[in-house]
Coordinates of C-alpha atoms and ligand atoms in Angstrom, one line a residue:
X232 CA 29.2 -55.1 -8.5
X233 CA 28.0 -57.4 -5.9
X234 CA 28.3 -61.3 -6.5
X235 CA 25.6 -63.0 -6.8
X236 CA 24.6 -65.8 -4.1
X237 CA 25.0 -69.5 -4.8
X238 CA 21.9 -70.6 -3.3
X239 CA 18.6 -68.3 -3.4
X240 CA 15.2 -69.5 -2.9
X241 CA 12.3 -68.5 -5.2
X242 CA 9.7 -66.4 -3.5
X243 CA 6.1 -68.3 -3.3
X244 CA 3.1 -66.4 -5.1
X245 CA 1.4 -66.0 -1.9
X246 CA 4.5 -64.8 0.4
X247 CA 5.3 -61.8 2.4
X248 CA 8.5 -60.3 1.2
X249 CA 10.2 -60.5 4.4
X250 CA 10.0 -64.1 4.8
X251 CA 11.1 -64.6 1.3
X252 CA 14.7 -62.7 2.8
X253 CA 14.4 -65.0 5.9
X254 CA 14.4 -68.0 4.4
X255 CA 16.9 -66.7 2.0
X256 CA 18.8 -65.5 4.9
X257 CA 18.8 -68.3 7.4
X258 CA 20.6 -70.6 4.1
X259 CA 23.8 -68.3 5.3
X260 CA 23.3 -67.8 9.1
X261 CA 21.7 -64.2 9.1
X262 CA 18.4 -63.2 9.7
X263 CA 16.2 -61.1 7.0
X264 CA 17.2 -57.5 8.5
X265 CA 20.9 -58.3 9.1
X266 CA 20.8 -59.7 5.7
X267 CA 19.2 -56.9 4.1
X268 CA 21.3 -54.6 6.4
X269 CA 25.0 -56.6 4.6
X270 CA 23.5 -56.1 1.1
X271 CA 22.7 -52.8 1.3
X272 CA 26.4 -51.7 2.6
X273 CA 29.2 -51.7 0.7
X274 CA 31.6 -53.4 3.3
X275 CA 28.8 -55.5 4.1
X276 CA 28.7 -55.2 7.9
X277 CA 26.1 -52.5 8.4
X278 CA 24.0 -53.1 11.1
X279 CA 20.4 -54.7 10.4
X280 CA 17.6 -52.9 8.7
X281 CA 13.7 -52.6 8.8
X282 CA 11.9 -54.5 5.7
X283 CA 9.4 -52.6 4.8
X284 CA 6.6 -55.3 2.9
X285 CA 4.6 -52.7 2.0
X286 CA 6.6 -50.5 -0.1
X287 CA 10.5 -51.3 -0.2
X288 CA 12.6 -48.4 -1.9
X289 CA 13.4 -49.7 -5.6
X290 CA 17.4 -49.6 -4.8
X291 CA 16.6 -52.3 -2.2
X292 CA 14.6 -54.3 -4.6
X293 CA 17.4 -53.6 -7.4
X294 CA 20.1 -55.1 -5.3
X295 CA 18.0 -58.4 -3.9
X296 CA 17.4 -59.1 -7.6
X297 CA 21.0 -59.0 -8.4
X298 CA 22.3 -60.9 -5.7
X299 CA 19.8 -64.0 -6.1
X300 CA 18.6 -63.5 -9.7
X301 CA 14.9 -63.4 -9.1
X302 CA 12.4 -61.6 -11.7
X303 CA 12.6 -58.6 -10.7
X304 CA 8.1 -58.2 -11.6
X305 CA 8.4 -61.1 -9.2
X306 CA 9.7 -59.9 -6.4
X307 CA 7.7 -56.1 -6.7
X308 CA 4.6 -58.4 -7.4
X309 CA 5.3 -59.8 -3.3
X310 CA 5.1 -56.3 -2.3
X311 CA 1.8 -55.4 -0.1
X312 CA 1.4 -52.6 -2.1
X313 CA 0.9 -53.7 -5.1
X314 CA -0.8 -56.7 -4.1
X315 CA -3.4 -54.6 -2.1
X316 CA -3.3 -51.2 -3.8
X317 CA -6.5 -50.2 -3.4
X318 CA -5.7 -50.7 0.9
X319 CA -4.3 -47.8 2.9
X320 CA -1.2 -48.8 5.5
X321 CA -3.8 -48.2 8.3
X322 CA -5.7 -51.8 6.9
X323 CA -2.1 -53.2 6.9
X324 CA -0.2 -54.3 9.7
X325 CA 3.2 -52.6 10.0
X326 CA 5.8 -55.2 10.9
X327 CA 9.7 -55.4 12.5
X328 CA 10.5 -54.2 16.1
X329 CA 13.4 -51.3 16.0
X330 CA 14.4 -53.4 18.9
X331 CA 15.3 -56.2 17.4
X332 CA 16.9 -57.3 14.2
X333 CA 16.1 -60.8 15.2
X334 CA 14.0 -62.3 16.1
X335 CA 11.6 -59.9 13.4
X336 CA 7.4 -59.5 15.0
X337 CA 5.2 -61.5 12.8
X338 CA 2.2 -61.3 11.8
X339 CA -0.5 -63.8 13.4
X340 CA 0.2 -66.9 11.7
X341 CA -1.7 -70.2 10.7
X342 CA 0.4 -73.4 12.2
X343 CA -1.7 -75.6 9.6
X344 CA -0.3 -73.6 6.7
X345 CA 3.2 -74.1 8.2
X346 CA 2.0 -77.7 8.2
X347 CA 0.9 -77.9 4.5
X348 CA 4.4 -76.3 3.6
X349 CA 6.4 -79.4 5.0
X350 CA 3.6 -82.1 3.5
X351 CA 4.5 -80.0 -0.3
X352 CA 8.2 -81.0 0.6
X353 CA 8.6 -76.9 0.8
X354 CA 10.1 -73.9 2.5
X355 CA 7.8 -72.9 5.8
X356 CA 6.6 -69.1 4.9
X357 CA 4.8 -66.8 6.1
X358 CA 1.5 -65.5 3.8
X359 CA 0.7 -61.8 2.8
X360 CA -2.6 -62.2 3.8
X361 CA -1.8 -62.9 7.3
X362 CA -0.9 -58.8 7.0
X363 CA -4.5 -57.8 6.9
X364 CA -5.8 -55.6 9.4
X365 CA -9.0 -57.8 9.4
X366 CA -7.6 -60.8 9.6
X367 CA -8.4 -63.3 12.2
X368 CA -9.0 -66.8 10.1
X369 CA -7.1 -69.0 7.4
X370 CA -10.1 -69.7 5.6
X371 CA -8.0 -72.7 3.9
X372 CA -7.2 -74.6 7.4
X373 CA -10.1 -72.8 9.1
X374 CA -8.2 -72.2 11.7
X375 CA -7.9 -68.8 14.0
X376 CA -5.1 -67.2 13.9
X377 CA -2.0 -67.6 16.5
X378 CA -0.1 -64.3 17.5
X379 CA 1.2 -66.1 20.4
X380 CA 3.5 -68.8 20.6
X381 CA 1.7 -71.8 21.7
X382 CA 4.8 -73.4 24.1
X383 CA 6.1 -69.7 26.0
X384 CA 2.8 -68.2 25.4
X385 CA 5.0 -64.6 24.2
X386 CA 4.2 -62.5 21.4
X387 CA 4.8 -64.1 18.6
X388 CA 8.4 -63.3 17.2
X389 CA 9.4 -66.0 14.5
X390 CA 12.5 -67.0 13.3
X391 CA 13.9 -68.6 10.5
X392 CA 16.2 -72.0 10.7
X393 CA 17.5 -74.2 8.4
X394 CA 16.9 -77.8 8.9
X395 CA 17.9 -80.6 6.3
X396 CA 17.6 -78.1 4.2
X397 CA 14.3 -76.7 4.8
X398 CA 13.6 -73.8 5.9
X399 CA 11.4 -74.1 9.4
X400 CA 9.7 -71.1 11.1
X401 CA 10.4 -71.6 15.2
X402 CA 9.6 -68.9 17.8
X403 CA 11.8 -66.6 18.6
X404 CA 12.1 -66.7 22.2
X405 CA 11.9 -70.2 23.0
X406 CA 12.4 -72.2 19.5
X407 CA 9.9 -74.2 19.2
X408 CA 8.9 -74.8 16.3
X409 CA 5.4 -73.6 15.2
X410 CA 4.3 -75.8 12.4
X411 CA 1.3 -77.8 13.6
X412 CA -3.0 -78.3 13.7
X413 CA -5.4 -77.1 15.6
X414 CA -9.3 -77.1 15.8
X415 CA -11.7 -74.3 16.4
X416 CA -15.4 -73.9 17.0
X417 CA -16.8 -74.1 12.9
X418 CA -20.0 -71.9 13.4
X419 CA -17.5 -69.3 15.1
X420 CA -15.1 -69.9 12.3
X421 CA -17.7 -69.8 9.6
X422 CA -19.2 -66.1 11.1
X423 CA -15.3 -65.0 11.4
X424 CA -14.4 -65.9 7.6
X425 CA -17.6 -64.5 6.5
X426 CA -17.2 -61.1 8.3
X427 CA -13.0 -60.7 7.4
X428 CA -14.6 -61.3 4.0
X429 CA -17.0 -58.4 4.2
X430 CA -14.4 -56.0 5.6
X431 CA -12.4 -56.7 2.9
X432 CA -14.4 -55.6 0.6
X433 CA -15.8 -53.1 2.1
X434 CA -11.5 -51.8 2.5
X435 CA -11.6 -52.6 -2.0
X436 CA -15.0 -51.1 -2.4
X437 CA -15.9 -47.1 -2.8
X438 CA -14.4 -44.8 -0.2
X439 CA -17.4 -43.8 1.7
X440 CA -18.4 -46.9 2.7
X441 CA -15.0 -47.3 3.8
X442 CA -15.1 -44.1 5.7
X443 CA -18.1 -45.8 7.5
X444 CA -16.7 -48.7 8.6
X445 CA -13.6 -46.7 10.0
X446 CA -15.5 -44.5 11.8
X447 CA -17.7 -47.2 13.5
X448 CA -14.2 -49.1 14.5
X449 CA -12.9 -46.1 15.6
X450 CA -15.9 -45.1 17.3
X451 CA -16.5 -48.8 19.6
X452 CA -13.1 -48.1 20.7
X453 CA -13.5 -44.6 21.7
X454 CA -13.1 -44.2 25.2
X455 CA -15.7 -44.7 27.2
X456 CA -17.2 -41.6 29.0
X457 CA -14.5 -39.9 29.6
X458 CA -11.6 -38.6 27.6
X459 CA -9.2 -40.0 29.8
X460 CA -10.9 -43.5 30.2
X461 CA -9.3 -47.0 30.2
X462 CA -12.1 -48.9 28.8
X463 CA -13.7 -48.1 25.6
X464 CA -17.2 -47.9 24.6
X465 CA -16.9 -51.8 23.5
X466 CA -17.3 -52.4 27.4
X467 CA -20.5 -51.5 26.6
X468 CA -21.2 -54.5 24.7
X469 CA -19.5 -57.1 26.5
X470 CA -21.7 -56.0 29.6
X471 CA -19.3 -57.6 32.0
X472 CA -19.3 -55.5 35.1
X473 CA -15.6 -56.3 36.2
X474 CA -14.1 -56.4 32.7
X475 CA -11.0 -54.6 32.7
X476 CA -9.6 -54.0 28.7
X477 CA -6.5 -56.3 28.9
X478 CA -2.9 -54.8 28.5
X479 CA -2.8 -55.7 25.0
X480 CA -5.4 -54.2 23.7
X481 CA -5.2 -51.0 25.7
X482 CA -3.7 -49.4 22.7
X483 CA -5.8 -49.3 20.6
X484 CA -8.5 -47.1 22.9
X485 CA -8.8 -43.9 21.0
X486 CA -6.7 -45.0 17.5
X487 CA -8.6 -43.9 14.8
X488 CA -7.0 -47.2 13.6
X489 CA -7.7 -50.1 16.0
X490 CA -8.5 -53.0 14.3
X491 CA -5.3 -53.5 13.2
X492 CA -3.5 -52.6 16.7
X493 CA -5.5 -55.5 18.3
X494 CA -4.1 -59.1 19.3
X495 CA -6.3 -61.5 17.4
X496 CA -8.7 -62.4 20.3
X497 CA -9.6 -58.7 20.4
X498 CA -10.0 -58.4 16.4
X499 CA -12.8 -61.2 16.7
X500 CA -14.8 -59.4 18.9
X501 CA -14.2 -56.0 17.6
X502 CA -16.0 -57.9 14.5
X503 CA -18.7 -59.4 16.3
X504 CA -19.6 -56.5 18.1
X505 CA -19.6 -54.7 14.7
X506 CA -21.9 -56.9 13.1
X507 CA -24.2 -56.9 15.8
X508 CA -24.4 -53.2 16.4
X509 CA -24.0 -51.7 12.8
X510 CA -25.0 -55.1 10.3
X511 CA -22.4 -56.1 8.2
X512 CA -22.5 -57.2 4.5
X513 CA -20.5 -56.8 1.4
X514 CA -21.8 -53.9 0.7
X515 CA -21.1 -51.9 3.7
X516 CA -22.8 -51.5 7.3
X517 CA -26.4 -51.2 7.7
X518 CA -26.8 -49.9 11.0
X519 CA -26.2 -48.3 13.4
X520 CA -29.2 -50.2 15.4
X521 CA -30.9 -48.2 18.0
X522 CA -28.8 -50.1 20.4
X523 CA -25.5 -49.1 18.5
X524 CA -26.5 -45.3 18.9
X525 CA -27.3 -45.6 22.7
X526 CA -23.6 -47.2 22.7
X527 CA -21.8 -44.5 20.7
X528 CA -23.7 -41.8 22.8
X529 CA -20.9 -42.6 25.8
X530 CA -18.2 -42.3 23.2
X531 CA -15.6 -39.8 24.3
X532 CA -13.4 -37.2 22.4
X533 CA -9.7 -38.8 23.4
X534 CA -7.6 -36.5 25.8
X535 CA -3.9 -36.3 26.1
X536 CA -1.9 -37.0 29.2
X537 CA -2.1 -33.0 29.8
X538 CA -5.4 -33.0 30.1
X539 CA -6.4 -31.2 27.0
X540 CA -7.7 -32.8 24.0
X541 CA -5.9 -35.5 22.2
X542 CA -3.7 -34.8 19.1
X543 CA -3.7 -37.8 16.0
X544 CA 0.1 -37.6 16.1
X545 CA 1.7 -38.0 12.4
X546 CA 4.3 -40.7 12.9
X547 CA 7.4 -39.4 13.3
X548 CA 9.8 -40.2 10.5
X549 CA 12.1 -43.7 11.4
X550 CA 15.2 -42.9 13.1
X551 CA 18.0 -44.4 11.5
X552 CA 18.8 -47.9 12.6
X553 CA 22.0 -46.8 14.0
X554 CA 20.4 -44.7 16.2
X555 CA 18.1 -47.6 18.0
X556 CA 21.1 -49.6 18.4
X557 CA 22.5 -46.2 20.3
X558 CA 19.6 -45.8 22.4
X559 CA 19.4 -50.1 22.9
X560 CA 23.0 -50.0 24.0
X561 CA 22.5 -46.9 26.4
X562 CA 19.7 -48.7 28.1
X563 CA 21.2 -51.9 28.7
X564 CA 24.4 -49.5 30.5
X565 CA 21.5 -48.1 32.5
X566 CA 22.2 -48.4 36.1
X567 CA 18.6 -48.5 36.8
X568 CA 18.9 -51.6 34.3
X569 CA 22.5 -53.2 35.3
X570 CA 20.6 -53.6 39.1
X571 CA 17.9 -54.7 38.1
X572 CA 19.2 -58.4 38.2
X573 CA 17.5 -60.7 40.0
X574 CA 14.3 -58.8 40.2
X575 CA 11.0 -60.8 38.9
X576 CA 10.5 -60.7 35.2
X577 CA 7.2 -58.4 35.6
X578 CA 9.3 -55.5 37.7
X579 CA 12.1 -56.0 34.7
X580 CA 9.7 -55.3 32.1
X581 CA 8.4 -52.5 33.7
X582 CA 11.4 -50.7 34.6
X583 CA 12.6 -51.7 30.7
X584 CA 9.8 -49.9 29.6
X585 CA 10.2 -47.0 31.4
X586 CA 13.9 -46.4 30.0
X587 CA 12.6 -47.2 26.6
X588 CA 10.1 -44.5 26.7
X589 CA 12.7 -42.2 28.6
X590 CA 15.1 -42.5 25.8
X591 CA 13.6 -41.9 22.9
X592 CA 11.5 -39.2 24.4
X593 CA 15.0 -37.6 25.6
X594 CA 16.0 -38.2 21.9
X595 CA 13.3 -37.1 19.6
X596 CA 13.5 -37.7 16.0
X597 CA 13.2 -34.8 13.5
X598 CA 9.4 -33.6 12.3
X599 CA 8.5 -35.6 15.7
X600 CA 6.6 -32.6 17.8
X601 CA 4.0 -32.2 14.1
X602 CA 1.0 -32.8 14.6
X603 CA -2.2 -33.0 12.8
X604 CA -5.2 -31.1 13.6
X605 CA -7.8 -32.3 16.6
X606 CA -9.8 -35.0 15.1
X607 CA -12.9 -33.7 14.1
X608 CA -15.8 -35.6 16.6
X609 CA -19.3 -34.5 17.6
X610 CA -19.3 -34.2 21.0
X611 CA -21.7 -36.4 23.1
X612 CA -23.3 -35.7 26.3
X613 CA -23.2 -38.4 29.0
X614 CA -26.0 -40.1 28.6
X615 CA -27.4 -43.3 31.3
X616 CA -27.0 -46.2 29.7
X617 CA -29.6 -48.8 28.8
X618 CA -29.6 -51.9 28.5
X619 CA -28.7 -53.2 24.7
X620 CA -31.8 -55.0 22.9
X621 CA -31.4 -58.8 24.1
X622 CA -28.9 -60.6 22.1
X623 CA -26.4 -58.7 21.5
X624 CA -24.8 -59.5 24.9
X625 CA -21.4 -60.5 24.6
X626 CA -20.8 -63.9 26.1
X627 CA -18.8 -67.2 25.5
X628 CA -15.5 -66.2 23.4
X629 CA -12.6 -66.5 25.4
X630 CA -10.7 -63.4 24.3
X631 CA -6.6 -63.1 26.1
Ligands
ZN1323 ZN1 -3.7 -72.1 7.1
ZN1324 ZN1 8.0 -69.6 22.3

């Protein structure tokens, strides 16, 4: 029988379950999935594990409440899924790198809630809402959300430290520490908290207006054209002749999925353009507008890279942790790796992500080649386009 810990925090009503293990964590020098990864193994040096927020296996649950005494209703009630049971995992962001047990991806964050904790004497923690799909504000702090560390300017990765005693929440890559304030522009805020409101109850409501709203996501980022396209039919909108769709948001063209795949920048104007093509309200879309059709006209079935048509690929079961930390330690031996030193950061990440996807397609997990039927889509002929009616031009949000 395990012993149980001296010093375990209690979890906050409104936090993630994975920073609940952080800060518990960082009291004894581990991080959440190294933590998790020691509790879970009887000799207590297995390597570091996923956290699932959404739906941890009950074992996992059972043995956190044993080791720091917690409720055990208290800690299922931090779980995504049963705070947001009525929301599929495709309106939930799906958290932790296989790359790394620290630092762990987080979701976009709020500095100002970071803030509040320290002014309440508390823990720093992160907030299960933050997981939302549609989330792009805290309507408390009105703030946008950050998914980019505001020093190093990297995707966010955050961290938990201990400092006089306080947990603190620091970025991963370059620790600095992330609590601070901000300001935005309030009428863009206002629109923002207004239409992550509407989606979200739209996600709660009945399942065909639901339906709707995915399929109008899925549809503005459909490639644009053709199959094969780089820019989806949301180029349409922003009406910028040289716009290019930015790294981090390429993605997400063709996912039946995208709002959740998108850096936050991308989310807000995924939503404005939403609202001004379809109409958006609690109750569901209204449109599409004559403008909207013209739009999804140019939407094109996704192709693979063979040339035929795209396949929705059911995920692949996860690979056992052991096995990333296989495939990690075989690229870093990589001689195409080992001589890459010295080249410029870019070329580096480039050639790292060509081993990565050399790997694990060399190494394919079981139930990996499934996959579902072609998505169902009504074909669309190419049609000229015309201009959108005036006003819904995109213009003036600074999206990365
Ligand atoms: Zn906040
Ligand atoms: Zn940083």
């Amino acid at each position: 029988m395990m012993r149980r810990l001296p010093v375990a925090p209690r979890p906050y009503r409104d936090e993630l379950l994975s920073s609940w293990l952080g800060r518990l964590a960082c009291r004894y020098g581990f991080d959440a999935a190294s933590l998790a990864g020691a509790l879970t193994d009887d000799d207590g040096d297995a390597p570091g594990v996923l956290i699932d927020d959404i739906a941890p296996a009950r074992k996992d649950i059972a043995v956190w409440v044993q080791v720091c005494g917690v409720d055990p209703e208290r800690l299922s009630r931090l779980t995504l899924a049963r705070r947001c049971p009525e929301r599929t995992r495709d309106w939930l962001l799906s958290q932790g790198s296989p790359w790394a047990s620290t630092p762990v991806r987080s979701p976009p964050i709020c500095r100002a809630c970071f803030e509040a904790d320290r002014a309440a004497g508390g823990d720093e923690h992160l907030r299960a809402d933050w997981m939302l799909a549609e989330r792009c504000v805290c309507p408390m702090h009105r703030q946008l959300l950050l998914d980019c560390c505001p020093v190093c300017r990297a995707r966010l990765h955050i961290c938990f430290r201990l400092r006089e005693s306080r947990a603190r929440i620091v970025c991963g890559w370059c620790g600095q520490e992330l609590a601070g304030t901000g300001e935005g522009d309030s009428a863009l805020i206002d629109a923002l908290i207004s239409l992550q409101n509407f989606v979200g109850a739209i996600v709660r409501g009945a399942p065909e207006r639901r339906r709707r709203l995915e399929e109008a996501l899925a549809r503005l980022w459909s490639p644009l054209d053709d199959p094969g396209a780089a820019r989806p039919v949301l180029a349409l909108w922003i009406d910028e002749s040289r716009w290019r769709c930015p790294i981090a948001a390429q993605h997400a063209i063709g996912a039946p999925f995208p709002l959740g795949r998108l850096p936050v920048a991308w989310r807000v104007v995924t939503l404005i353009a939403l609202d001004a093509l379809f109409g958006i309200g609690r109750d569901g879309l209204r449109g599409p507008s004559s403008a909207a059709e013209d739009l999804l006209r140019r939407a094109a079935l996704p192709r693979g890279r063979d040339g035929g048509r795209r396949r929705v690929s059911v995920p692949p079961p996860p690979r056992p942790f052991v096995e990333y930390l296989r495939l990690a330690r075989e690229i870093l031996l990589d001689p195409e790796w080992t001589t890459s030193v010295g080249a410029s950061r870019r070329r580096r990440e480039q050639i790292l992500s060509r081993l990565i996807t050399r790997k694990l397609a060399a190494s394919p997990p079981p139930g990996a080649a499934r996959v579902s039927p072609p998505m169902k889509r009504e074909a669309s002929p190419p049609l000229k386009r015309e201009n959108p009616t005036p006003g819904l031009k995109f213009s003036g949000l600074s999206a990365q």
